[in-house]
Amino acid sequence: MASCGAVRAEPTRYPLAMENCGATITVKAAPRRVVSVGQTQTEILYALGLADRVVGTAVWFGPVAEPYEAANAGVKRLADNSPSFEAVLGEAPDLVTATFAWHIGPHGAVARREQFGDLGVPVYVSPADCVGKDNSAPGDGVRAEPFRMDLVYRNIRELGQLFDVSSRAETLVVDLKAREDAAVASMAGRLARDLPVVVWFSSRDVKGDAFVAGAKGVPAYLLDKLGARNVITTDEEWPQVGWESIAAADPAVIVLVRMDRRLFPADDVAVKLDFLRTDPVARRLAAVRANRIVVMDVAATRPGLGTIDGIRELADNLKALGLAR
């Protein structure tokens, strides 16, 4: 990642108390042993030069971003998906980070925040998954407010504070903002306005309802930046929607999310493509008949460093279909 030059920031004063997702976390000193539950949090820690503090990672949707391959090679992977509570505690962490409240939250697949708190282990959850969002029910949550990259920048700055590397955090934020501005500017006025799009993440059963991007999540943010429109209007993060409903919305483009995860059969892009071309309902969609199907990397759909790359990736895909000038 290109640097715009170092940015100076005030050093952290400990003990540090920080509000995070409805709780207060306190660290007495810069954490030395961190377990990161979520690929985006892990990559932010690497980008901040903190790989030597990470003693375990989990929840990986794809390969680590190329700049951090060497750093990641020396870090223990506790699980590809959700690690057990015991596996996390087994690394004796003095901080646990999480990308999603789905993993550490009211219905945490790993644990509730309070379970760590009772043992004196602070938990930092990405503000991108809790600010303006309701995670009180099981599932991926419901957004009252649209996702915005400012929440990722807040995430970076707050980790910078916790680890006393705020200057590095500010430099990273400056770089990311410049890249986002450049990506958006490169597409100004080039995309058909209000182009209707659906983003298919996966399905528990490929012949059943599809997990698609909701109206206010990360993929909707990318579409809005390009002037396109998400045909899904629910505020759920990743609602399950039947193909009859998707057909009624008549998307001009179907975006398939590519990932290495294999929790569900439809995690595989090849499985998604086969379904679209053989299912009696899906194969009649105009987007399928015209082969207006694009593939987007999973990193672009997560709130992290890869979000900005998703703007340009999606733009390039749409240009290749002749839908942008």
XYZ file of C-alpha atoms in Angstrom:
325
model
C 0.000 0.000 0.000
C 1.382 3.348 -0.991
C 2.011 5.764 1.835
C 1.166 9.435 1.831
C 3.776 10.007 4.516
C 3.712 9.557 8.274
C 1.019 11.315 10.265
C 1.755 12.306 13.842
C -0.764 11.597 16.575
C -0.820 11.797 20.356
C 0.516 8.757 22.245
C -1.970 6.664 24.194
C -2.217 7.181 27.921
C -2.956 4.064 29.950
C -5.102 2.796 31.478
C -7.380 3.442 28.503
C -11.171 3.086 28.717
C -13.037 2.943 25.416
C -16.719 2.674 24.546
C -17.278 -0.171 22.120
C -20.569 -1.508 20.829
C -22.532 -0.676 23.958
C -19.842 -1.709 26.430
C -16.787 -0.137 28.032
C -13.481 -1.921 27.582
C -10.379 -1.060 29.570
C -6.755 -1.919 28.839
C -3.984 -1.209 31.332
C -1.262 -1.255 28.670
C -0.875 -1.925 24.969
C -2.110 -5.512 24.390
C 0.622 -8.082 23.817
C -1.444 -11.201 23.033
C -4.383 -10.720 20.677
C -6.784 -13.265 19.240
C -8.504 -11.888 16.144
C -11.859 -13.468 15.261
C -12.484 -12.155 11.766
C -10.304 -11.727 8.706
C -10.873 -7.978 8.344
C -9.767 -7.286 11.924
C -6.721 -9.483 11.409
C -5.690 -7.642 8.253
C -6.117 -4.258 9.936
C -3.831 -5.416 12.740
C -1.273 -6.533 10.152
C -1.575 -3.215 8.295
C -0.829 -1.436 11.577
C 2.374 -3.467 11.983
C 1.010 -5.544 14.857
C 1.433 -9.086 13.517
C 3.838 -9.876 16.353
C 0.994 -9.270 18.837
C -1.469 -11.645 17.124
C -1.370 -15.094 18.736
C -4.363 -16.601 16.952
C -6.833 -15.913 14.154
C -10.128 -17.357 12.949
C -13.013 -16.800 10.508
C -11.368 -16.684 7.094
C -13.391 -16.241 3.905
C -10.443 -16.130 1.520
C -6.655 -15.871 1.383
C -4.989 -13.129 3.370
C -4.407 -9.921 1.398
C -1.140 -10.189 -0.525
C 0.819 -7.520 1.424
C 0.343 -9.530 4.627
C 1.137 -13.060 3.440
C 4.512 -13.170 5.165
C 3.138 -11.785 8.428
C 0.212 -14.198 8.412
C 2.396 -17.228 7.761
C 3.761 -17.060 11.301
C 0.396 -16.659 13.045
C -1.582 -19.595 14.416
C -4.965 -20.227 12.785
C -7.426 -21.455 15.400
C -10.208 -22.207 12.908
C -11.260 -21.349 9.373
C -14.739 -20.573 10.682
C -15.904 -20.016 14.281
C -13.359 -21.119 16.908
C -14.487 -22.520 20.220
C -14.501 -20.329 23.318
C -11.915 -22.680 24.818
C -9.623 -22.406 21.783
C -9.591 -18.611 22.067
C -8.914 -18.689 25.815
C -6.206 -21.307 25.245
C -4.023 -18.603 23.694
C -4.149 -16.532 26.922
C -5.229 -13.332 25.136
C -5.170 -9.923 26.785
C -7.481 -8.664 24.005
C -9.911 -10.350 21.629
C -11.049 -8.558 18.466
C -14.041 -9.528 16.343
C -15.359 -8.383 12.990
C -18.950 -9.448 13.669
C -21.196 -9.459 16.720
C -22.494 -12.697 15.210
C -19.313 -14.292 16.593
C -18.967 -12.386 19.868
C -22.190 -10.719 20.906
C -25.651 -11.387 22.343
C -25.946 -14.683 20.436
C -22.247 -15.199 19.781
C -21.242 -18.307 17.871
C -17.974 -18.174 19.831
C -19.217 -16.620 23.081
C -20.978 -13.638 24.534
C -18.854 -10.616 25.338
C -19.722 -11.084 29.033
C -18.142 -14.535 29.078
C -14.788 -12.990 28.196
C -15.385 -10.037 30.504
C -15.990 -12.339 33.475
C -12.456 -13.654 32.930
C -10.936 -10.196 32.587
C -10.442 -10.379 28.816
C -11.589 -7.229 26.968
C -13.327 -7.666 23.602
C -13.244 -5.129 20.771
C -15.951 -5.560 18.106
C -15.795 -3.606 14.854
C -18.030 -0.513 15.034
C -18.992 -1.259 11.431
C -21.056 -4.157 12.783
C -22.779 -2.370 15.659
C -23.118 1.386 15.070
C -26.592 2.002 13.665
C -27.260 -1.729 13.720
C -29.380 -4.057 15.865
C -27.755 -7.400 16.700
C -30.195 -8.347 19.469
C -31.788 -11.201 17.501
C -29.964 -14.275 16.166
C -28.497 -13.843 12.695
C -26.500 -11.196 10.853
C -28.355 -8.212 12.309
C -30.530 -5.388 10.990
C -29.174 -1.986 9.974
C -31.058 1.147 10.961
C -28.354 3.242 9.280
C -26.394 2.513 6.094
C -22.837 1.239 6.341
C -20.216 3.897 5.622
C -16.443 3.669 5.355
C -16.109 6.142 8.234
C -16.890 3.196 10.513
C -13.890 1.295 9.150
C -11.733 4.384 9.641
C -13.013 4.599 13.227
C -12.120 0.915 13.656
C -8.560 1.590 12.490
C -8.157 4.641 14.712
C -9.502 2.872 17.786
C -7.156 -0.079 17.325
C -4.403 2.509 16.911
C -5.339 3.952 20.309
C -5.530 0.578 22.018
C -2.061 -0.381 20.798
C -0.458 3.082 21.003
C 0.152 3.208 17.252
C -2.179 6.097 16.441
C 0.276 7.677 14.018
C 0.313 4.483 11.943
C -3.483 4.375 12.094
C -3.828 7.938 10.807
C -1.411 7.250 7.955
C -3.416 4.156 6.985
C -6.696 6.109 7.062
C -5.235 8.851 4.853
C -4.084 6.255 2.323
C -7.439 4.472 2.267
C -9.418 7.696 1.865
C -7.235 8.702 -1.078
C -7.784 5.312 -2.730
C -11.540 5.511 -2.212
C -11.714 9.003 -3.678
C -9.693 7.898 -6.702
C -11.864 4.812 -7.292
C -15.095 6.808 -7.152
C -13.706 9.612 -9.337
C -12.605 7.108 -11.979
C -16.223 6.048 -12.481
C -17.920 9.442 -12.263
C -20.750 9.584 -14.795
C -19.718 6.324 -16.478
C -22.334 3.913 -15.129
C -25.978 3.656 -16.147
C -27.827 5.416 -13.344
C -29.956 3.221 -11.060
C -28.765 0.007 -12.698
C -30.654 -2.693 -10.692
C -28.327 -5.278 -9.148
C -28.616 -8.195 -6.722
C -25.615 -9.557 -4.779
C -25.816 -13.284 -3.963
C -23.528 -14.342 -1.123
C -24.518 -17.968 -0.522
C -27.378 -20.309 0.428
C -27.773 -23.025 3.041
C -29.403 -25.134 0.334
C -28.578 -23.994 -3.184
C -32.151 -24.768 -4.261
C -33.582 -22.811 -1.349
C -33.646 -19.149 -0.416
C -30.525 -17.128 -1.144
C -28.524 -15.007 1.269
C -28.390 -11.698 -0.601
C -27.050 -8.282 0.322
C -29.483 -6.080 2.224
C -30.289 -2.464 1.484
C -27.830 -0.873 3.907
C -24.789 -3.157 4.085
C -21.344 -3.052 2.509
C -22.359 -4.256 -1.000
C -25.137 -1.652 -1.121
C -22.520 0.972 -0.251
C -20.396 -0.140 -3.213
C -23.366 -0.054 -5.581
C -24.372 3.400 -4.396
C -20.841 4.724 -4.946
C -21.097 3.589 -8.559
C -24.600 4.928 -9.101
C -26.164 1.452 -9.229
C -29.124 0.248 -7.155
C -29.585 -2.770 -4.923
C -32.948 -4.392 -5.756
C -33.210 -5.763 -2.202
C -34.929 -3.258 0.079
C -34.892 -4.980 3.478
C -32.623 -3.623 6.226
C -31.425 -7.090 7.255
C -27.691 -7.454 6.672
C -27.956 -10.664 4.643
C -31.653 -11.566 4.266
C -32.780 -14.903 2.867
C -34.825 -14.228 -0.250
C -36.627 -16.659 -2.535
C -35.827 -16.723 -6.242
C -39.390 -15.879 -7.165
C -38.976 -12.600 -5.237
C -35.613 -11.945 -6.872
C -37.160 -12.597 -10.297
C -39.949 -10.135 -9.504
C -37.317 -7.474 -8.708
C -35.811 -8.122 -12.179
C -32.132 -7.292 -11.569
C -30.163 -6.291 -14.656
C -26.996 -7.785 -13.132
C -26.367 -10.625 -10.695
C -23.190 -10.375 -8.608
C -21.846 -13.647 -7.228
C -19.536 -13.548 -4.234
C -16.352 -15.609 -4.569
C -14.857 -17.100 -1.380
C -12.714 -19.979 -0.157
C -15.057 -20.735 2.736
C -17.069 -23.943 2.319
C -19.613 -23.750 5.121
C -22.511 -24.117 2.641
C -22.463 -25.733 -0.827
C -23.392 -22.421 -2.476
C -20.220 -20.824 -1.086
C -18.707 -22.189 -4.320
C -19.166 -19.848 -7.297
C -19.345 -22.842 -9.650
C -22.342 -24.164 -7.703
C -24.039 -20.765 -7.905
C -23.463 -20.565 -11.664
C -24.817 -24.069 -12.254
C -27.952 -23.210 -10.283
C -28.561 -19.997 -12.219
C -28.312 -21.824 -15.537
C -30.446 -24.840 -14.609
C -33.067 -23.738 -12.068
C -36.509 -23.280 -13.719
C -37.001 -19.826 -12.164
C -33.445 -18.467 -12.114
C -32.576 -19.427 -15.687
C -35.432 -17.262 -16.989
C -34.035 -14.107 -15.365
C -33.033 -11.514 -17.960
C -29.612 -11.161 -16.294
C -29.006 -14.908 -16.668
C -30.261 -15.104 -20.271
C -28.007 -12.161 -21.221
C -25.108 -13.555 -19.142
C -24.937 -10.346 -17.110
C -23.326 -12.205 -14.213
C -20.207 -10.925 -12.501
C -18.043 -12.343 -9.739
C -16.761 -10.225 -6.876
C -14.248 -11.200 -4.221
C -15.639 -11.712 -0.729
C -13.221 -9.141 0.715
C -15.221 -6.420 -1.031
C -18.354 -7.401 0.909
C -16.735 -7.205 4.361
C -16.189 -3.949 6.318
C -12.417 -3.635 6.032
C -9.423 -2.831 3.881
C -10.843 -4.758 0.919
C -14.039 -2.707 0.743
C -12.404 0.035 -1.298
C -10.869 -2.445 -3.745
C -14.422 -3.665 -4.290
C -15.483 -0.332 -5.780
C -12.971 -0.608 -8.595
C -13.428 -4.370 -9.003
C -17.180 -4.011 -9.394
C -16.745 -1.072 -11.753
C -14.349 -3.072 -13.941
C -16.806 -5.984 -14.051
C -19.681 -3.739 -15.099
C -17.524 -2.080 -17.754
C -16.671 -5.515 -19.139
C -20.406 -6.138 -19.568
C -20.758 -2.898 -21.511
C -22.806 -1.296 -18.741
C -20.359 1.527 -18.149
C -18.667 3.855 -20.586
